[in-house]
PDB file of C-alpha atoms in Angstrom:
ATOM      1  CA  UNK A   1      86.382  -3.036  15.841  1.00 41.00           C
ATOM      2  CA  UNK A   2      87.964  -0.928  18.554  1.00 46.00           C
ATOM      3  CA  UNK A   3      84.802  -1.224  20.678  1.00 50.00           C
ATOM      4  CA  UNK A   4      84.788  -5.024  20.363  1.00 47.00           C
ATOM      5  CA  UNK A   5      88.489  -5.178  21.211  1.00 49.00           C
ATOM      6  CA  UNK A   6      87.932  -2.902  24.220  1.00 50.00           C
ATOM      7  CA  UNK A   7      85.206  -5.234  25.516  1.00 51.00           C
ATOM      8  CA  UNK A   8      86.911  -8.535  24.704  1.00 49.00           C
ATOM      9  CA  UNK A   9      90.412  -7.214  25.340  1.00 51.00           C
ATOM     10  CA  UNK A  10      93.658  -8.678  24.178  1.00 46.00           C
ATOM     11  CA  UNK A  11      96.107 -10.764  26.192  1.00 42.00           C
ATOM     12  CA  UNK A  12      98.804  -8.104  25.910  1.00 39.00           C
ATOM     13  CA  UNK A  13      96.730  -5.092  26.981  1.00 40.00           C
ATOM     14  CA  UNK A  14      95.029  -5.496  30.371  1.00 41.00           C
ATOM     15  CA  UNK A  15      92.313  -3.002  31.215  1.00 44.00           C
ATOM     16  CA  UNK A  16      93.086  -0.808  34.228  1.00 42.00           C
ATOM     17  CA  UNK A  17      89.837   1.135  34.623  1.00 43.00           C
ATOM     18  CA  UNK A  18      87.974  -0.028  37.737  1.00 45.00           C
ATOM     19  CA  UNK A  19      90.760  -2.389  38.736  1.00 45.00           C
ATOM     20  CA  UNK A  20      92.781  -3.195  41.780  1.00 47.00           C
ATOM     21  CA  UNK A  21      96.403  -4.346  41.786  1.00 44.00           C
ATOM     22  CA  UNK A  22      97.176  -8.062  42.015  1.00 45.00           C
ATOM     23  CA  UNK A  23     100.343  -9.639  43.270  1.00 48.00           C
ATOM     24  CA  UNK A  24     103.095  -9.084  40.739  1.00 46.00           C
ATOM     25  CA  UNK A  25     101.937  -5.563  39.843  1.00 45.00           C
ATOM     26  CA  UNK A  26      99.259  -6.464  37.289  1.00 47.00           C
ATOM     27  CA  UNK A  27      95.743  -5.125  37.656  1.00 51.00           C
ATOM     28  CA  UNK A  28      92.415  -6.961  37.778  1.00 50.00           C
ATOM     29  CA  UNK A  29      88.832  -5.750  38.087  1.00 53.00           C
ATOM     30  CA  UNK A  30      87.313  -5.534  41.565  1.00 57.00           C
ATOM     31  CA  UNK A  31      85.089  -8.347  42.759  1.00 61.00           C
ATOM     32  CA  UNK A  32      85.092 -11.979  41.776  1.00 79.00           C
ATOM     33  CA  UNK A  33      84.812 -13.502  38.356  1.00 82.00           C
ATOM     34  CA  UNK A  34      81.416 -14.678  37.216  1.00 90.00           C
ATOM     35  CA  UNK A  35      82.585 -17.619  35.106  1.00 92.00           C
ATOM     36  CA  UNK A  36      80.667 -20.117  37.249  1.00 93.00           C
ATOM     37  CA  UNK A  37      77.440 -18.159  36.698  1.00 94.00           C
ATOM     38  CA  UNK A  38      78.078 -18.033  32.948  1.00 96.00           C
ATOM     39  CA  UNK A  39      78.581 -21.801  32.722  1.00 95.00           C
ATOM     40  CA  UNK A  40      75.706 -22.598  35.107  1.00 97.00           C
ATOM     41  CA  UNK A  41      73.268 -20.504  33.027  1.00 97.00           C
ATOM     42  CA  UNK A  42      74.655 -22.036  29.815  1.00 97.00           C
ATOM     43  CA  UNK A  43      74.311 -25.579  31.194  1.00 98.00           C
ATOM     44  CA  UNK A  44      70.733 -24.900  32.348  1.00 98.00           C
ATOM     45  CA  UNK A  45      69.701 -23.388  28.990  1.00 98.00           C
ATOM     46  CA  UNK A  46      71.422 -26.197  27.086  1.00 98.00           C
ATOM     47  CA  UNK A  47      69.863 -28.951  29.219  1.00 98.00           C
ATOM     48  CA  UNK A  48      66.384 -27.422  28.946  1.00 98.00           C
ATOM     49  CA  UNK A  49      66.733 -27.165  25.173  1.00 98.00           C
ATOM     50  CA  UNK A  50      68.126 -30.688  24.806  1.00 97.00           C
ATOM     51  CA  UNK A  51      65.431 -32.304  26.966  1.00 98.00           C
ATOM     52  CA  UNK A  52      62.632 -30.362  25.274  1.00 97.00           C
ATOM     53  CA  UNK A  53      63.866 -31.447  21.817  1.00 97.00           C
ATOM     54  CA  UNK A  54      64.127 -35.081  22.923  1.00 96.00           C
ATOM     55  CA  UNK A  55      60.523 -34.965  24.151  1.00 96.00           C
ATOM     56  CA  UNK A  56      59.331 -33.247  20.972  1.00 96.00           C
ATOM     57  CA  UNK A  57      61.059 -35.777  18.707  1.00 95.00           C
ATOM     58  CA  UNK A  58      59.723 -38.710  20.746  1.00 95.00           C
ATOM     59  CA  UNK A  59      56.161 -37.483  21.328  1.00 94.00           C
ATOM     60  CA  UNK A  60      55.286 -34.835  18.767  1.00 94.00           C
ATOM     61  CA  UNK A  61      57.153 -35.512  15.554  1.00 92.00           C
ATOM     62  CA  UNK A  62      54.908 -37.129  12.907  1.00 92.00           C
ATOM     63  CA  UNK A  63      51.832 -36.262  14.985  1.00 94.00           C
ATOM     64  CA  UNK A  64      49.233 -33.515  14.753  1.00 93.00           C
ATOM     65  CA  UNK A  65      50.175 -30.166  16.373  1.00 93.00           C
ATOM     66  CA  UNK A  66      49.016 -29.573  19.949  1.00 93.00           C
ATOM     67  CA  UNK A  67      46.962 -26.395  20.423  1.00 94.00           C
ATOM     68  CA  UNK A  68      48.070 -24.582  23.597  1.00 93.00           C
ATOM     69  CA  UNK A  69      46.238 -21.242  23.387  1.00 92.00           C
ATOM     70  CA  UNK A  70      43.533 -21.562  20.735  1.00 87.00           C
ATOM     71  CA  UNK A  71      44.932 -20.638  17.336  1.00 88.00           C
ATOM     72  CA  UNK A  72      47.498 -18.299  18.929  1.00 95.00           C
ATOM     73  CA  UNK A  73      50.037 -20.847  20.131  1.00 96.00           C
ATOM     74  CA  UNK A  74      50.664 -24.474  19.273  1.00 95.00           C
ATOM     75  CA  UNK A  75      53.416 -27.055  19.580  1.00 95.00           C
ATOM     76  CA  UNK A  76      54.392 -28.373  16.171  1.00 94.00           C
ATOM     77  CA  UNK A  77      57.570 -30.350  15.443  1.00 94.00           C
ATOM     78  CA  UNK A  78      59.453 -29.203  12.357  1.00 92.00           C
ATOM     79  CA  UNK A  79      63.045 -29.583  11.177  1.00 91.00           C
ATOM     80  CA  UNK A  80      64.748 -26.330  10.187  1.00 86.00           C
ATOM     81  CA  UNK A  81      67.951 -26.606   8.138  1.00 79.00           C
ATOM     82  CA  UNK A  82      68.200 -22.812   7.800  1.00 72.00           C
ATOM     83  CA  UNK A  83      68.551 -19.897  10.155  1.00 67.00           C
ATOM     84  CA  UNK A  84      65.774 -17.994  11.874  1.00 60.00           C
ATOM     85  CA  UNK A  85      62.481 -17.948   9.983  1.00 56.00           C
ATOM     86  CA  UNK A  86      63.703 -20.778   7.735  1.00 59.00           C
ATOM     87  CA  UNK A  87      66.008 -18.549   5.678  1.00 63.00           C
ATOM     88  CA  UNK A  88      69.265 -19.868   4.276  1.00 63.00           C
ATOM     89  CA  UNK A  89      68.613 -23.597   4.175  1.00 64.00           C
ATOM     90  CA  UNK A  90      71.503 -23.999   1.727  1.00 63.00           C
ATOM     91  CA  UNK A  91      73.953 -22.477   4.238  1.00 69.00           C
ATOM     92  CA  UNK A  92      73.695 -24.924   7.150  1.00 70.00           C
ATOM     93  CA  UNK A  93      77.486 -25.366   7.308  1.00 74.00           C
ATOM     94  CA  UNK A  94      77.936 -21.581   7.585  1.00 80.00           C
ATOM     95  CA  UNK A  95      75.468 -21.413  10.494  1.00 77.00           C
ATOM     96  CA  UNK A  96      77.405 -24.227  12.172  1.00 79.00           C
ATOM     97  CA  UNK A  97      80.663 -22.271  11.821  1.00 84.00           C
ATOM     98  CA  UNK A  98      78.995 -19.094  13.136  1.00 84.00           C
ATOM     99  CA  UNK A  99      77.672 -20.947  16.205  1.00 83.00           C
ATOM    100  CA  UNK A 100      81.130 -22.399  16.856  1.00 87.00           C
ATOM    101  CA  UNK A 101      82.686 -18.915  16.515  1.00 90.00           C
ATOM    102  CA  UNK A 102      80.185 -17.487  19.018  1.00 89.00           C
ATOM    103  CA  UNK A 103      81.183 -20.197  21.491  1.00 89.00           C
ATOM    104  CA  UNK A 104      84.896 -19.389  21.040  1.00 92.00           C
ATOM    105  CA  UNK A 105      84.302 -15.635  21.521  1.00 91.00           C
ATOM    106  CA  UNK A 106      82.284 -16.248  24.700  1.00 92.00           C
ATOM    107  CA  UNK A 107      84.997 -18.567  26.046  1.00 88.00           C
ATOM    108  CA  UNK A 108      87.603 -15.876  25.377  1.00 88.00           C
ATOM    109  CA  UNK A 109      85.476 -13.186  26.974  1.00 87.00           C
ATOM    110  CA  UNK A 110      84.902 -15.351  30.070  1.00 88.00           C
ATOM    111  CA  UNK A 111      88.456 -14.773  31.315  1.00 86.00           C
ATOM    112  CA  UNK A 112      87.676 -11.135  32.123  1.00 87.00           C
ATOM    113  CA  UNK A 113      84.044 -11.524  33.149  1.00 92.00           C
ATOM    114  CA  UNK A 114      83.223  -9.783  36.448  1.00 92.00           C
ATOM    115  CA  UNK A 115      79.677  -8.580  35.726  1.00 93.00           C
ATOM    116  CA  UNK A 116      76.736 -10.740  36.861  1.00 94.00           C
ATOM    117  CA  UNK A 117      74.312  -9.416  34.200  1.00 95.00           C
ATOM    118  CA  UNK A 118      76.909 -10.066  31.478  1.00 95.00           C
ATOM    119  CA  UNK A 119      77.477 -13.574  32.859  1.00 95.00           C
ATOM    120  CA  UNK A 120      73.752 -14.293  32.583  1.00 96.00           C
ATOM    121  CA  UNK A 121      73.521 -12.813  29.068  1.00 96.00           C
ATOM    122  CA  UNK A 122      76.572 -14.679  27.792  1.00 96.00           C
ATOM    123  CA  UNK A 123      75.384 -17.876  29.500  1.00 96.00           C
ATOM    124  CA  UNK A 124      72.083 -17.640  27.627  1.00 97.00           C
ATOM    125  CA  UNK A 125      73.922 -17.086  24.336  1.00 95.00           C
ATOM    126  CA  UNK A 126      76.318 -19.947  25.014  1.00 95.00           C
ATOM    127  CA  UNK A 127      73.573 -22.392  26.024  1.00 96.00           C
ATOM    128  CA  UNK A 128      71.449 -21.484  23.012  1.00 95.00           C
ATOM    129  CA  UNK A 129      74.365 -21.690  20.590  1.00 92.00           C
ATOM    130  CA  UNK A 130      75.368 -25.085  22.004  1.00 95.00           C
ATOM    131  CA  UNK A 131      71.783 -26.336  21.728  1.00 95.00           C
ATOM    132  CA  UNK A 132      71.429 -25.478  18.065  1.00 91.00           C
ATOM    133  CA  UNK A 133      75.030 -26.519  17.300  1.00 90.00           C
ATOM    134  CA  UNK A 134      74.297 -29.955  18.789  1.00 93.00           C
ATOM    135  CA  UNK A 135      71.400 -30.328  16.345  1.00 92.00           C
ATOM    136  CA  UNK A 136      73.517 -29.170  13.408  1.00 87.00           C
ATOM    137  CA  UNK A 137      76.248 -31.687  14.232  1.00 89.00           C
ATOM    138  CA  UNK A 138      74.264 -34.751  15.310  1.00 91.00           C
ATOM    139  CA  UNK A 139      70.864 -34.649  13.586  1.00 89.00           C
ATOM    140  CA  UNK A 140      70.087 -35.848  10.061  1.00 83.00           C
ATOM    141  CA  UNK A 141      70.841 -35.414   7.241  1.00 79.00           C
ATOM    142  CA  UNK A 142      74.461 -35.454   8.450  1.00 77.00           C
ATOM    143  CA  UNK A 143      77.328 -33.901  10.365  1.00 78.00           C
ATOM    144  CA  UNK A 144      77.381 -30.075  10.022  1.00 73.00           C
ATOM    145  CA  UNK A 145      74.216 -30.278   7.906  1.00 75.00           C
ATOM    146  CA  UNK A 146      71.716 -31.296  10.578  1.00 81.00           C
ATOM    147  CA  UNK A 147      68.327 -29.666  10.827  1.00 87.00           C
ATOM    148  CA  UNK A 148      67.405 -27.943  14.086  1.00 91.00           C
ATOM    149  CA  UNK A 149      64.267 -29.173  15.858  1.00 94.00           C
ATOM    150  CA  UNK A 150      61.790 -26.290  16.238  1.00 94.00           C
ATOM    151  CA  UNK A 151      58.440 -26.679  17.944  1.00 95.00           C
ATOM    152  CA  UNK A 152      57.053 -23.469  19.487  1.00 94.00           C
ATOM    153  CA  UNK A 153      54.664 -22.059  16.897  1.00 94.00           C
ATOM    154  CA  UNK A 154      52.922 -18.724  17.588  1.00 95.00           C
ATOM    155  CA  UNK A 155      50.272 -17.663  15.084  1.00 93.00           C
ATOM    156  CA  UNK A 156      51.677 -15.712  12.107  1.00 91.00           C
ATOM    157  CA  UNK A 157      55.256 -16.064  13.363  1.00 90.00           C
ATOM    158  CA  UNK A 158      58.202 -18.388  12.808  1.00 87.00           C
ATOM    159  CA  UNK A 159      58.478 -21.706  14.617  1.00 91.00           C
ATOM    160  CA  UNK A 160      61.344 -21.710  17.130  1.00 92.00           C
ATOM    161  CA  UNK A 161      62.826 -23.633  20.078  1.00 94.00           C
ATOM    162  CA  UNK A 162      64.194 -22.932  23.559  1.00 96.00           C
ATOM    163  CA  UNK A 163      67.747 -22.445  22.242  1.00 95.00           C
ATOM    164  CA  UNK A 164      66.474 -19.686  19.942  1.00 92.00           C
ATOM    165  CA  UNK A 165      64.675 -18.106  22.899  1.00 95.00           C
ATOM    166  CA  UNK A 166      67.859 -18.189  25.005  1.00 96.00           C
ATOM    167  CA  UNK A 167      69.867 -16.589  22.180  1.00 94.00           C
ATOM    168  CA  UNK A 168      67.308 -13.815  21.687  1.00 93.00           C
ATOM    169  CA  UNK A 169      67.004 -13.105  25.436  1.00 96.00           C
ATOM    170  CA  UNK A 170      70.802 -13.071  25.817  1.00 96.00           C
ATOM    171  CA  UNK A 171      71.156 -10.760  22.807  1.00 95.00           C
ATOM    172  CA  UNK A 172      68.539  -8.332  24.126  1.00 97.00           C
ATOM    173  CA  UNK A 173      70.234  -8.280  27.531  1.00 97.00           C
ATOM    174  CA  UNK A 174      73.616  -7.562  25.895  1.00 95.00           C
ATOM    175  CA  UNK A 175      72.134  -4.649  23.941  1.00 96.00           C
ATOM    176  CA  UNK A 176      70.588  -3.223  27.126  1.00 96.00           C
ATOM    177  CA  UNK A 177      73.857  -3.622  29.058  1.00 95.00           C
ATOM    178  CA  UNK A 178      75.775  -1.953  26.240  1.00 92.00           C
ATOM    179  CA  UNK A 179      73.362   0.988  26.199  1.00 93.00           C
ATOM    180  CA  UNK A 180      73.811   1.338  29.963  1.00 93.00           C
ATOM    181  CA  UNK A 181      77.588   1.372  29.447  1.00 92.00           C
ATOM    182  CA  UNK A 182      78.236  -1.730  31.561  1.00 92.00           C
ATOM    183  CA  UNK A 183      81.205  -3.761  30.336  1.00 90.00           C
ATOM    184  CA  UNK A 184      81.774  -7.488  30.940  1.00 90.00           C
ATOM    185  CA  UNK A 185      84.633  -6.640  33.309  1.00 87.00           C
ATOM    186  CA  UNK A 186      82.193  -4.775  35.573  1.00 86.00           C
ATOM    187  CA  UNK A 187      83.327  -1.278  34.652  1.00 89.00           C
ATOM    188  CA  UNK A 188      80.929   1.399  33.483  1.00 88.00           C
ATOM    189  CA  UNK A 189      81.898   3.696  30.653  1.00 82.00           C
ATOM    190  CA  UNK A 190      80.320   6.841  29.253  1.00 76.00           C
ATOM    191  CA  UNK A 191      80.594   7.191  25.471  1.00 65.00           C
TER     192      UNK A 191
END
């Protein structure tokens, strides 16, 4: 918990490592905030996911799968009420709440975001979470119970979508940045 609080910070305890003084005596990290990058990446990931799902629903749903690379990769429209790999179909509302919580945490973290790699990683997470949350809210069978549209189907693997890909890529990037000791505020720590 202390590590998460150190990264996210609290309004009453500004970080001073790697900072420069602002007017009024408070400190801020060096460089400029990367909030625009975060939201640009999120908007791009979200738009790509939304458009791809609209195309899949219009052109692929209720049709035979399209083989892309032999038996190794095909496009196949399915509706997934659960989490990754189809697990937890009875807990759609919980996944909706988790996605909403992720969005709130990223929005809170954005206020002290000075690292470009973190902005990209969080943008991918935000765009992916918004993409799947949109499905959960607006698709049938109903609000907060909607099934996510999945369509990328590798052989012997789960069917997924572009939002899932953005979430996984953002998560991997966050793990790598954490191992390197790079914090969202641009500071580097050695633990």
